[in-house]
PDB file of C-alpha atoms in Angstrom:
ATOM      1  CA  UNK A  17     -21.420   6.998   3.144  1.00  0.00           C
ATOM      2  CA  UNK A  18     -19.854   9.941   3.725  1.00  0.00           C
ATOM      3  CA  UNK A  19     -18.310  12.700   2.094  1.00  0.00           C
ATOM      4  CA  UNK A  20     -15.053  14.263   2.853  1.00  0.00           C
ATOM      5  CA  UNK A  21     -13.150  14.816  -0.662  1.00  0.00           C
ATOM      6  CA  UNK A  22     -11.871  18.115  -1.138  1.00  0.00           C
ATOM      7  CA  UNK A  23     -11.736  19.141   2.411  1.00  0.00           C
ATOM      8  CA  UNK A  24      -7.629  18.511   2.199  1.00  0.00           C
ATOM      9  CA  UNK A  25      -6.395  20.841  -0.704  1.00  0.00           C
ATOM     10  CA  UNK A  26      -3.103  19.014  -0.954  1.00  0.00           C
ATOM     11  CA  UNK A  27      -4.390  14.722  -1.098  1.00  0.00           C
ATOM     12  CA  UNK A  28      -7.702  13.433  -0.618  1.00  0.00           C
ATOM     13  CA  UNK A  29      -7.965  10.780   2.198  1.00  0.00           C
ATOM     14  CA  UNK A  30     -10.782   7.826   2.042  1.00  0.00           C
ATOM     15  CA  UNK A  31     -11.557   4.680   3.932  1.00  0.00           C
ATOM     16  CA  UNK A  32     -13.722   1.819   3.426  1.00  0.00           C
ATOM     17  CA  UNK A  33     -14.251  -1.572   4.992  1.00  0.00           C
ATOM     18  CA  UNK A  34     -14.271  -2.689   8.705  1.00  0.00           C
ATOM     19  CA  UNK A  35     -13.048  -0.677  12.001  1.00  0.00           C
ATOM     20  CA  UNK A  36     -13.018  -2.354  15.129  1.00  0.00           C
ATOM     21  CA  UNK A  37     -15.001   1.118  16.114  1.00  0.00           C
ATOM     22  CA  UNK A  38     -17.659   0.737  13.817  1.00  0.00           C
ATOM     23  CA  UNK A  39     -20.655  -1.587  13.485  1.00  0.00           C
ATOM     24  CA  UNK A  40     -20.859  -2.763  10.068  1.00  0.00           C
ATOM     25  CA  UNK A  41     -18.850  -1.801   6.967  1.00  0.00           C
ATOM     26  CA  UNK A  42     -18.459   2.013   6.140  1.00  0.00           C
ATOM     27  CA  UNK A  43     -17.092   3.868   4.010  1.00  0.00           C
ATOM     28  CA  UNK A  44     -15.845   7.771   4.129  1.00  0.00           C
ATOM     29  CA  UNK A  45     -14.760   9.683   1.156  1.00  0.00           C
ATOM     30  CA  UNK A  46     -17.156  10.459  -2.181  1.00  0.00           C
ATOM     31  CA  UNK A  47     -16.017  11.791  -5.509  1.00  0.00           C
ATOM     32  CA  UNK A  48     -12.728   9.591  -5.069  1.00  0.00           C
ATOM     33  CA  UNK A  49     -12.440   7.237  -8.100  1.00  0.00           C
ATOM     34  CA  UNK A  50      -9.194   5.438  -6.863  1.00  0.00           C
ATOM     35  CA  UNK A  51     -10.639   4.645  -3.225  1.00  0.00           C
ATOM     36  CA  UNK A  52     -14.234   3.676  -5.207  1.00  0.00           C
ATOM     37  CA  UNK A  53     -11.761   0.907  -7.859  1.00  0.00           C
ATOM     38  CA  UNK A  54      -9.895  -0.310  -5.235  1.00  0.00           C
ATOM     39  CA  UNK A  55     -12.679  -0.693  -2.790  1.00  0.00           C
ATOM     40  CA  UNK A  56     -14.178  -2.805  -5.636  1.00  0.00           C
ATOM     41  CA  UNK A  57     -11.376  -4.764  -5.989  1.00  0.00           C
ATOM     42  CA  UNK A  58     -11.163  -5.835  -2.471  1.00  0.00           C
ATOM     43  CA  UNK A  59     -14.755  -6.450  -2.295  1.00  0.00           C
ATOM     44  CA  UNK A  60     -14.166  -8.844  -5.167  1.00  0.00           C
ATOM     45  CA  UNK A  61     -10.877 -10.708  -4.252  1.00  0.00           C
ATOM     46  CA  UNK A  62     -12.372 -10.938  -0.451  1.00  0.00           C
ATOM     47  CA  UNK A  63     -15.139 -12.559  -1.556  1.00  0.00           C
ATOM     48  CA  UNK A  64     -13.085 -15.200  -3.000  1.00  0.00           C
ATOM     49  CA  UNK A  65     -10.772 -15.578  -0.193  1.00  0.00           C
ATOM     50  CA  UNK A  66     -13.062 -16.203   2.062  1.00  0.00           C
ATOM     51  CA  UNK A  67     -15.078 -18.451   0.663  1.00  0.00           C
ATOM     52  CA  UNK A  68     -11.617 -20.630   0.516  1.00  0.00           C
ATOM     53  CA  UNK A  69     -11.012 -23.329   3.782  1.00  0.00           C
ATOM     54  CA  UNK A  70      -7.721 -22.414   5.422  1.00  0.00           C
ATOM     55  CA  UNK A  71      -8.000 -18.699   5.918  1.00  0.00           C
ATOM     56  CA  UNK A  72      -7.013 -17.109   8.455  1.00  0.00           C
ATOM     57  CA  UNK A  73      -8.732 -13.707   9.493  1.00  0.00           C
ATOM     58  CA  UNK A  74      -6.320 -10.920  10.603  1.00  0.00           C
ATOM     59  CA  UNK A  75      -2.743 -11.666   9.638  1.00  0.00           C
ATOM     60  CA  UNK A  76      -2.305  -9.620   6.353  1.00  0.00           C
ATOM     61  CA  UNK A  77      -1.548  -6.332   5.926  1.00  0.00           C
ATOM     62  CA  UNK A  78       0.007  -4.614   2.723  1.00  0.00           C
ATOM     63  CA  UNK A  79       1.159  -0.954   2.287  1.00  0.00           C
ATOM     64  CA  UNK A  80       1.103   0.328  -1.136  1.00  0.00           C
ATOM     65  CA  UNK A  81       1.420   3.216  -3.741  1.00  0.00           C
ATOM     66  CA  UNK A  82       0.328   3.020  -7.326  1.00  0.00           C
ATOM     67  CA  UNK A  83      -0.218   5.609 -10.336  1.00  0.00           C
ATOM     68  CA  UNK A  84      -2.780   8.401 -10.441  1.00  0.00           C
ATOM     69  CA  UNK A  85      -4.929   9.155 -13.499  1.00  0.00           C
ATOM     70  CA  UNK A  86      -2.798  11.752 -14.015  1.00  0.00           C
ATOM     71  CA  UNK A  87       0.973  12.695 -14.595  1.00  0.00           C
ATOM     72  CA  UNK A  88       2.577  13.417 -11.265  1.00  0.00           C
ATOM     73  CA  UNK A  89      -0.925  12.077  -9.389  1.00  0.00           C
ATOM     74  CA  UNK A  90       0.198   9.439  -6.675  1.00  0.00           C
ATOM     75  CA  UNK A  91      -2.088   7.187  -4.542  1.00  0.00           C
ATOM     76  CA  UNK A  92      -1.132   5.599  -1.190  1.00  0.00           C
ATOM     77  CA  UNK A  93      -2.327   3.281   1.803  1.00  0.00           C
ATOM     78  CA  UNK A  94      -2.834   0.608   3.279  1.00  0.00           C
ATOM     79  CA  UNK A  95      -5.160  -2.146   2.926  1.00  0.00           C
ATOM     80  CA  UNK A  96      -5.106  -5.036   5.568  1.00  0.00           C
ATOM     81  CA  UNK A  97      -7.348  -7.669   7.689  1.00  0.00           C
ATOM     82  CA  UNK A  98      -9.864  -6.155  10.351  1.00  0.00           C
ATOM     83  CA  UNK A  99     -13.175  -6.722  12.185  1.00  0.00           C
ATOM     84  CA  UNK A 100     -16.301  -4.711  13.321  1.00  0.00           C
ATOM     85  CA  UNK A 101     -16.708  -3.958  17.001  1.00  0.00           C
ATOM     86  CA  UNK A 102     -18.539  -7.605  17.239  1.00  0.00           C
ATOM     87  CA  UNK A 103     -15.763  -9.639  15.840  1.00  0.00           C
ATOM     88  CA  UNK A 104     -17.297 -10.093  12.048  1.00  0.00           C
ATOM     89  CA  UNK A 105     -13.749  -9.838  10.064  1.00  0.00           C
ATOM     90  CA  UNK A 106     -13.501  -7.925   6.654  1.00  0.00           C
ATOM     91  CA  UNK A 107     -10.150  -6.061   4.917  1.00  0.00           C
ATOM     92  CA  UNK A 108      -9.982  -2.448   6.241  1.00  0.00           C
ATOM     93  CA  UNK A 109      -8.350   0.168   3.313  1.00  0.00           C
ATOM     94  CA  UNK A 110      -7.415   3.404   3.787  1.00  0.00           C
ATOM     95  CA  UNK A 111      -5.879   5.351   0.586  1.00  0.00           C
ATOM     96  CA  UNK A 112      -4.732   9.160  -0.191  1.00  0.00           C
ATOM     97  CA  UNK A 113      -4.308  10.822  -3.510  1.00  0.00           C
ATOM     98  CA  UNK A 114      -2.561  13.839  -5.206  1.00  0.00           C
ATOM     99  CA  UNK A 115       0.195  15.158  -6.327  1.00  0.00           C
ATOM    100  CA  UNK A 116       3.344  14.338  -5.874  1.00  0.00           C
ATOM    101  CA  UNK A 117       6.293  15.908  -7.781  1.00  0.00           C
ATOM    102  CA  UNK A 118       9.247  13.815  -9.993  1.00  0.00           C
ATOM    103  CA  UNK A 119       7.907  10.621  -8.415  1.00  0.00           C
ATOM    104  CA  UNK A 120       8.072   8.884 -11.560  1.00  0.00           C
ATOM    105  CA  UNK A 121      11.367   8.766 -12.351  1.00  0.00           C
ATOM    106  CA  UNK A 122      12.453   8.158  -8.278  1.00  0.00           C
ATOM    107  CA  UNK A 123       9.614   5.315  -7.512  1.00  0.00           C
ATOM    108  CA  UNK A 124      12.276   3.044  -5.856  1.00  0.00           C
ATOM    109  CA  UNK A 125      12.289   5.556  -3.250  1.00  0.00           C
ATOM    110  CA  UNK A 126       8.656   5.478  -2.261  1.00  0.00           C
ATOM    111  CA  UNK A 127       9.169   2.815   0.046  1.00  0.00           C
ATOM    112  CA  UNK A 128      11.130   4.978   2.372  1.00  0.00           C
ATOM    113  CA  UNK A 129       9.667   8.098   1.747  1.00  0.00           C
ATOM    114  CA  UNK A 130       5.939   7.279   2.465  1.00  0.00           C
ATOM    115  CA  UNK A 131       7.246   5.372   5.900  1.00  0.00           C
ATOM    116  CA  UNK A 132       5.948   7.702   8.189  1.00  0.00           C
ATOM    117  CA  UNK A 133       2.800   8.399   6.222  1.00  0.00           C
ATOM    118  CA  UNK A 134       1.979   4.691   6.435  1.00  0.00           C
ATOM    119  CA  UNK A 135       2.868   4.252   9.959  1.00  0.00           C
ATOM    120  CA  UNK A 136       0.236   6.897  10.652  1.00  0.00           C
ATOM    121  CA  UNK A 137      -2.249   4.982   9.042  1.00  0.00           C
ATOM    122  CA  UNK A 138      -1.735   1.923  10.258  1.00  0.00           C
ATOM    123  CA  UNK A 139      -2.179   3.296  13.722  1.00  0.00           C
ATOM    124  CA  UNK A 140      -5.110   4.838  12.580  1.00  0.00           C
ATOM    125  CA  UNK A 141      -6.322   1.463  12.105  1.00  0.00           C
ATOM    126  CA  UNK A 142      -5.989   0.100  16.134  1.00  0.00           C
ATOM    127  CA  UNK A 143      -6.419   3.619  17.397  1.00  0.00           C
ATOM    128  CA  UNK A 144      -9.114   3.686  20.168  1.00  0.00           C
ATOM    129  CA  UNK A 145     -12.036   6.194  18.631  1.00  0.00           C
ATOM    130  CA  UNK A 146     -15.680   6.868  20.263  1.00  0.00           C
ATOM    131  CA  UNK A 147     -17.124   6.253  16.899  1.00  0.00           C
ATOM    132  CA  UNK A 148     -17.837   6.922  13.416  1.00  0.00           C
ATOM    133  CA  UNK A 149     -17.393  10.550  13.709  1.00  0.00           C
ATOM    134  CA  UNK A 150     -14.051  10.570  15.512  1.00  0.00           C
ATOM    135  CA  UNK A 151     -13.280   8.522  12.963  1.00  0.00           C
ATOM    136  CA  UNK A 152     -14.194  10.391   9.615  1.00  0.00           C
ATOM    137  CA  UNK A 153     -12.174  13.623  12.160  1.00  0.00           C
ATOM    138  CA  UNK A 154      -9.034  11.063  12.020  1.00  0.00           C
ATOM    139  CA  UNK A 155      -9.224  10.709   8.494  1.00  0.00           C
ATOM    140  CA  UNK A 156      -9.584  14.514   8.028  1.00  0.00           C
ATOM    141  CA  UNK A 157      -6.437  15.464   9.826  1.00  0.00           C
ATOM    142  CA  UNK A 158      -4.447  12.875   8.368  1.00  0.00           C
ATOM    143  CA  UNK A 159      -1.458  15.006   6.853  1.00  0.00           C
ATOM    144  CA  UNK A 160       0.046  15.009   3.143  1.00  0.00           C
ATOM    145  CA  UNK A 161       3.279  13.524   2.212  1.00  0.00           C
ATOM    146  CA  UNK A 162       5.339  16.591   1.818  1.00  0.00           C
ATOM    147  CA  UNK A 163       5.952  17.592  -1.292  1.00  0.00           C
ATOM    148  CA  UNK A 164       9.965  17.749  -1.858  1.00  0.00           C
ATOM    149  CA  UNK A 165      11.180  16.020  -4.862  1.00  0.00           C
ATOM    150  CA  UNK A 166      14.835  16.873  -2.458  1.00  0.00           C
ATOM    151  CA  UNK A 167      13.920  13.891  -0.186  1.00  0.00           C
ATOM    152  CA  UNK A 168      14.580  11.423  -2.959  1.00  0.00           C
ATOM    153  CA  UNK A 169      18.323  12.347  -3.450  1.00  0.00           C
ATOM    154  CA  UNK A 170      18.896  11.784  -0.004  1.00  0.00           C
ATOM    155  CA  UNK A 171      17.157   8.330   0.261  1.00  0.00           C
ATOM    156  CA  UNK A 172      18.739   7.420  -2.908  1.00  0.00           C
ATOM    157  CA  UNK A 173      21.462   8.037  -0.824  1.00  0.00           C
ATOM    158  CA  UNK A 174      21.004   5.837   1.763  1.00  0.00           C
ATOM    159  CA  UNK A 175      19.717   3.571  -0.574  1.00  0.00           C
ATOM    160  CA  UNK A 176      23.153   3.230  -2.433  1.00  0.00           C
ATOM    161  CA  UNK A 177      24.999   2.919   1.052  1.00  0.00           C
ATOM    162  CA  UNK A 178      22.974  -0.558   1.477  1.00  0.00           C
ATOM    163  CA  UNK A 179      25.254  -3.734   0.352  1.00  0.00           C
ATOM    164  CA  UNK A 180      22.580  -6.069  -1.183  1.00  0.00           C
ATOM    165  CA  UNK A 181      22.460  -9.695  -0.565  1.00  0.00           C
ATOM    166  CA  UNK A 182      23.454 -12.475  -2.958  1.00  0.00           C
ATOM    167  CA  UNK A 183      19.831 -13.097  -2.934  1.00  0.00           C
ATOM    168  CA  UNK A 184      18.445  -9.665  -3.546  1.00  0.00           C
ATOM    169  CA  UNK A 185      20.789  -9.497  -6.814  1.00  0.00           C
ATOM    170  CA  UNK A 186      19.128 -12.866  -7.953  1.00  0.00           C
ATOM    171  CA  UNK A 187      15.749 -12.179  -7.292  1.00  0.00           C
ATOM    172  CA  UNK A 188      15.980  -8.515  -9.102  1.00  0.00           C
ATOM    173  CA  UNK A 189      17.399 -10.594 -11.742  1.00  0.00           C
ATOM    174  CA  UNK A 190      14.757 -12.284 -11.793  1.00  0.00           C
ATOM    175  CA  UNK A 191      12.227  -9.762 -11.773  1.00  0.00           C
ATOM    176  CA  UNK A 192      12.497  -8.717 -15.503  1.00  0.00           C
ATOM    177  CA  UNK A 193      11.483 -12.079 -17.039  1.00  0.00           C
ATOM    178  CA  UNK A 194       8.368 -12.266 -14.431  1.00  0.00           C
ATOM    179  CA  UNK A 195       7.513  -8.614 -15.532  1.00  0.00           C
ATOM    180  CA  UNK A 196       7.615  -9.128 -19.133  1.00  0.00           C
ATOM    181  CA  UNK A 197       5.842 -12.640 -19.279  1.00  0.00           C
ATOM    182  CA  UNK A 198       3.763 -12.141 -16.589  1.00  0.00           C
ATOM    183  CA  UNK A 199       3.547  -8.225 -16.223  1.00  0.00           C
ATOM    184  CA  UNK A 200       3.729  -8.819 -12.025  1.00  0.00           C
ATOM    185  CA  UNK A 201       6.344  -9.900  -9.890  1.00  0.00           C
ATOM    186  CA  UNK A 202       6.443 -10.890  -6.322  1.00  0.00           C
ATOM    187  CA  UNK A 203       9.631 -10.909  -4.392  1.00  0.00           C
ATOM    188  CA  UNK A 204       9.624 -12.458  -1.233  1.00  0.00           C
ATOM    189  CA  UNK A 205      11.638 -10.395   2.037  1.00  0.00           C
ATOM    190  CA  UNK A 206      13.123 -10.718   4.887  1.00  0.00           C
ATOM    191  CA  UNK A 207      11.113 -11.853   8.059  1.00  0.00           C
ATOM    192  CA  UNK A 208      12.614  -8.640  10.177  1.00  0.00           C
ATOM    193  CA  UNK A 209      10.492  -5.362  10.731  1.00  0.00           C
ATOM    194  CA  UNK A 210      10.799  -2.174  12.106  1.00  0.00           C
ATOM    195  CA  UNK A 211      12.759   1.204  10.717  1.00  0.00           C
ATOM    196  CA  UNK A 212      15.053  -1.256   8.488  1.00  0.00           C
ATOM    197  CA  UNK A 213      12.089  -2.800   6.902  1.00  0.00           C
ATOM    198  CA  UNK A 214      11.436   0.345   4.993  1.00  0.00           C
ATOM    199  CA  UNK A 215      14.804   0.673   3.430  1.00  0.00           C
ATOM    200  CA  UNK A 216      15.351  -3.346   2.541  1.00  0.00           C
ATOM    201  CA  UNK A 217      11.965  -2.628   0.543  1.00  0.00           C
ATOM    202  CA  UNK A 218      13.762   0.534  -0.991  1.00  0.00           C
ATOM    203  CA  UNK A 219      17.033  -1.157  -2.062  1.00  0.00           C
ATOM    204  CA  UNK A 220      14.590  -4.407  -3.528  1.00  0.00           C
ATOM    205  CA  UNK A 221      12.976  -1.759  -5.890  1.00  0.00           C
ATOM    206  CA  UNK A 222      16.022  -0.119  -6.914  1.00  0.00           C
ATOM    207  CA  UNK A 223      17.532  -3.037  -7.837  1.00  0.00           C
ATOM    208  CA  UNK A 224      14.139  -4.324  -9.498  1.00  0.00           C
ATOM    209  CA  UNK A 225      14.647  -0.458 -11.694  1.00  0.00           C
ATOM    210  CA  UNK A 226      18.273  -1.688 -12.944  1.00  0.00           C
ATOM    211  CA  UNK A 227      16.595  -4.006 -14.846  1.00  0.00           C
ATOM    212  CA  UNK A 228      13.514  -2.732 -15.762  1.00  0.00           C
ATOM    213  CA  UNK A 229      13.331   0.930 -15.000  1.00  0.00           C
ATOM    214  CA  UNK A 230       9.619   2.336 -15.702  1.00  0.00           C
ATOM    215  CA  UNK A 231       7.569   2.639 -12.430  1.00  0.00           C
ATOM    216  CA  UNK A 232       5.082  -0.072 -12.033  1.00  0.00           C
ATOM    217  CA  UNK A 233       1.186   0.910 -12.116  1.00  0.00           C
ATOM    218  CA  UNK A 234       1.138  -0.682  -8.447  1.00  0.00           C
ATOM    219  CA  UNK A 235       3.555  -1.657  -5.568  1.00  0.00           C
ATOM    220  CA  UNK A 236       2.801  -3.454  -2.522  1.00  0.00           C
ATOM    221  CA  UNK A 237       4.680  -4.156   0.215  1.00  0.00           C
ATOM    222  CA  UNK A 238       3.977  -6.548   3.402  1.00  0.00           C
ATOM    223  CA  UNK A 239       2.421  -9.685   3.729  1.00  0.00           C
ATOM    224  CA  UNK A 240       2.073 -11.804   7.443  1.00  0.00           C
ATOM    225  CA  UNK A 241       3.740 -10.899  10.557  1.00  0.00           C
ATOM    226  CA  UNK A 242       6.443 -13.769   9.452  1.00  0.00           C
ATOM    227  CA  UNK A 243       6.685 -13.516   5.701  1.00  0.00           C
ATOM    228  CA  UNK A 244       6.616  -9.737   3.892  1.00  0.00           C
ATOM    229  CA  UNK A 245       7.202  -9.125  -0.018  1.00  0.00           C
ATOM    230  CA  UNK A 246       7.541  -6.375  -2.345  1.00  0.00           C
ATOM    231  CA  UNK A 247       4.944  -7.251  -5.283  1.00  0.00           C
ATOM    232  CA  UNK A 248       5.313  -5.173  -8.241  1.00  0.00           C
ATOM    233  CA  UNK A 249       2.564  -4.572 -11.052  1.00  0.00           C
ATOM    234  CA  UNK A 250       3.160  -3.265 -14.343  1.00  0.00           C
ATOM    235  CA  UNK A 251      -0.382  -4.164 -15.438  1.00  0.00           C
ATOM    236  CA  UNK A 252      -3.888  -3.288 -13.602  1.00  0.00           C
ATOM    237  CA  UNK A 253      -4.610  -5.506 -10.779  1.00  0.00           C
ATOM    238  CA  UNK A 254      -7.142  -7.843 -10.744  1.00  0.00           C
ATOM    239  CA  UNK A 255      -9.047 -10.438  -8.457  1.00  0.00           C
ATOM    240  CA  UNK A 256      -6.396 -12.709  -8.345  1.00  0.00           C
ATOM    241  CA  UNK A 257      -4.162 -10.622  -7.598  1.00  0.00           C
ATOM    242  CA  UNK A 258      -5.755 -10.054  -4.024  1.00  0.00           C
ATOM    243  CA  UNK A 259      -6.281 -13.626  -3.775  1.00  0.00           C
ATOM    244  CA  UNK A 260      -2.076 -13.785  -3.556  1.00  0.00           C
ATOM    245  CA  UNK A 261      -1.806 -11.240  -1.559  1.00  0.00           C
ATOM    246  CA  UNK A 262      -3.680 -12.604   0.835  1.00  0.00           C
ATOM    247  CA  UNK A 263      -2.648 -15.986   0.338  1.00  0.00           C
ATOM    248  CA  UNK A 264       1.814 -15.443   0.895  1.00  0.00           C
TER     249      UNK A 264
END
């Protein structure tokens, strides 16, 4: 294990898991608490998953953001399917905290806003490294998410500009019942990627906030290369919550 909290005054950056560069599972990044939970909770759900029939190694890949301990703390990443260098397959996640300011009360615009940041770190990911230590020198650059609460008035924006389907208005109908009762919701997306995909996830959350307008504890969006959702967690996430996230 190795150490590399603190070195980035703005976020702290942490991976765990396997890398198609690395031999076994590794993790980088002590003195984190959210990369040491959620690297728990992947353990855990994993487990499960795997010991299921029907699984299929490699196709699911989430982004996500989720509260910090603290008011105005954020945490982001990824989490998704990988492999050592000999092929053994395990989840690969790669998180960032700090601060981040007025997120709270502009959360539906995370999903566009963190866009580039996860794109980074999902090629991070399939990037060709000599190693461990290029590696752990990847995860040190890795940049923070600027802090400019003046971003979010523009993607709200944007965000307004969208027409929603007939079917995003029922599903974010739906959404408040599924919260309440169940304190999660999963709505399912589109099947079409690239710079769009970020926004359609946007415009899904801020129509999810008409009806129930206090930021979830987590958000994840993605799924299979086929099928991608925006699941939303008002409660802390547990086992089997991995197990349908990596079972869309």
């Amino acid at each position: 294990m190795l150490g590399i909290g603190g070195l980035n005054k703005k976020w702290q950056w942490g991976i765990c898991g396997k890398h198609p560069v690395v031999k076994d599972y590794f993790k980088i990044g002590n003195f984190m608490p959210a990369l040491d939970a959620l690297e728990n909770w992947m353990q855990k759900g994993y487990g499960e998953v795997s010991k299921r029939s029907g699984h299929d190694a490699g196709i699911c890949s989430w982004r996500f953001w989720a509260r910090g301990i603290k008011k105005k703390e954020l945490i982001a990443g990824i989490v998704k399917d990988s492999y050592d260098t000999i092929g053994r397959p395990f989840p690969l996640l790669v998180l960032g905290n700090g601060v981040l300011e007025e997120w709270e009360r502009n959360w539906e615009c995370l999903p566009v806003f963190f866009e580039k940041l996860w794109e980074s770190l999902e090629y991070l990911t399939t990037r060709r490294l000599n190693g461990l230590h290029d590696l752990e020198n990847a995860i040190i650059s890795i940049k923070s998410p600027e802090n400019n609460p003046e971003r979010f008035g523009e993607i709200k924006d944007t965000l307004n500009r969208i027409s929603p389907e007939p079917a995003d208005e029922s599903n974010a109908q739906q959404t408040p019942g599924a919260l309440l009762k169940e304190q999660m919701a999963i709505i399912s997306m589109d099947e079409k990627g690239g710079p769009a995909y970020s926004f359609r996830a946007g415009k899904w959350s801020s129509l999810s906030k008409t009806y129930a307008e206090e930021a979830p504890k987590t958000v994840f969006i993605g799924g299979t290369e086929k099928k991608h959702y925006l699941a939303l967690f008002r409660r802390p996430i547990n086992t089997e919550d991995f197990i349908r996230l990596w079972s869309p």
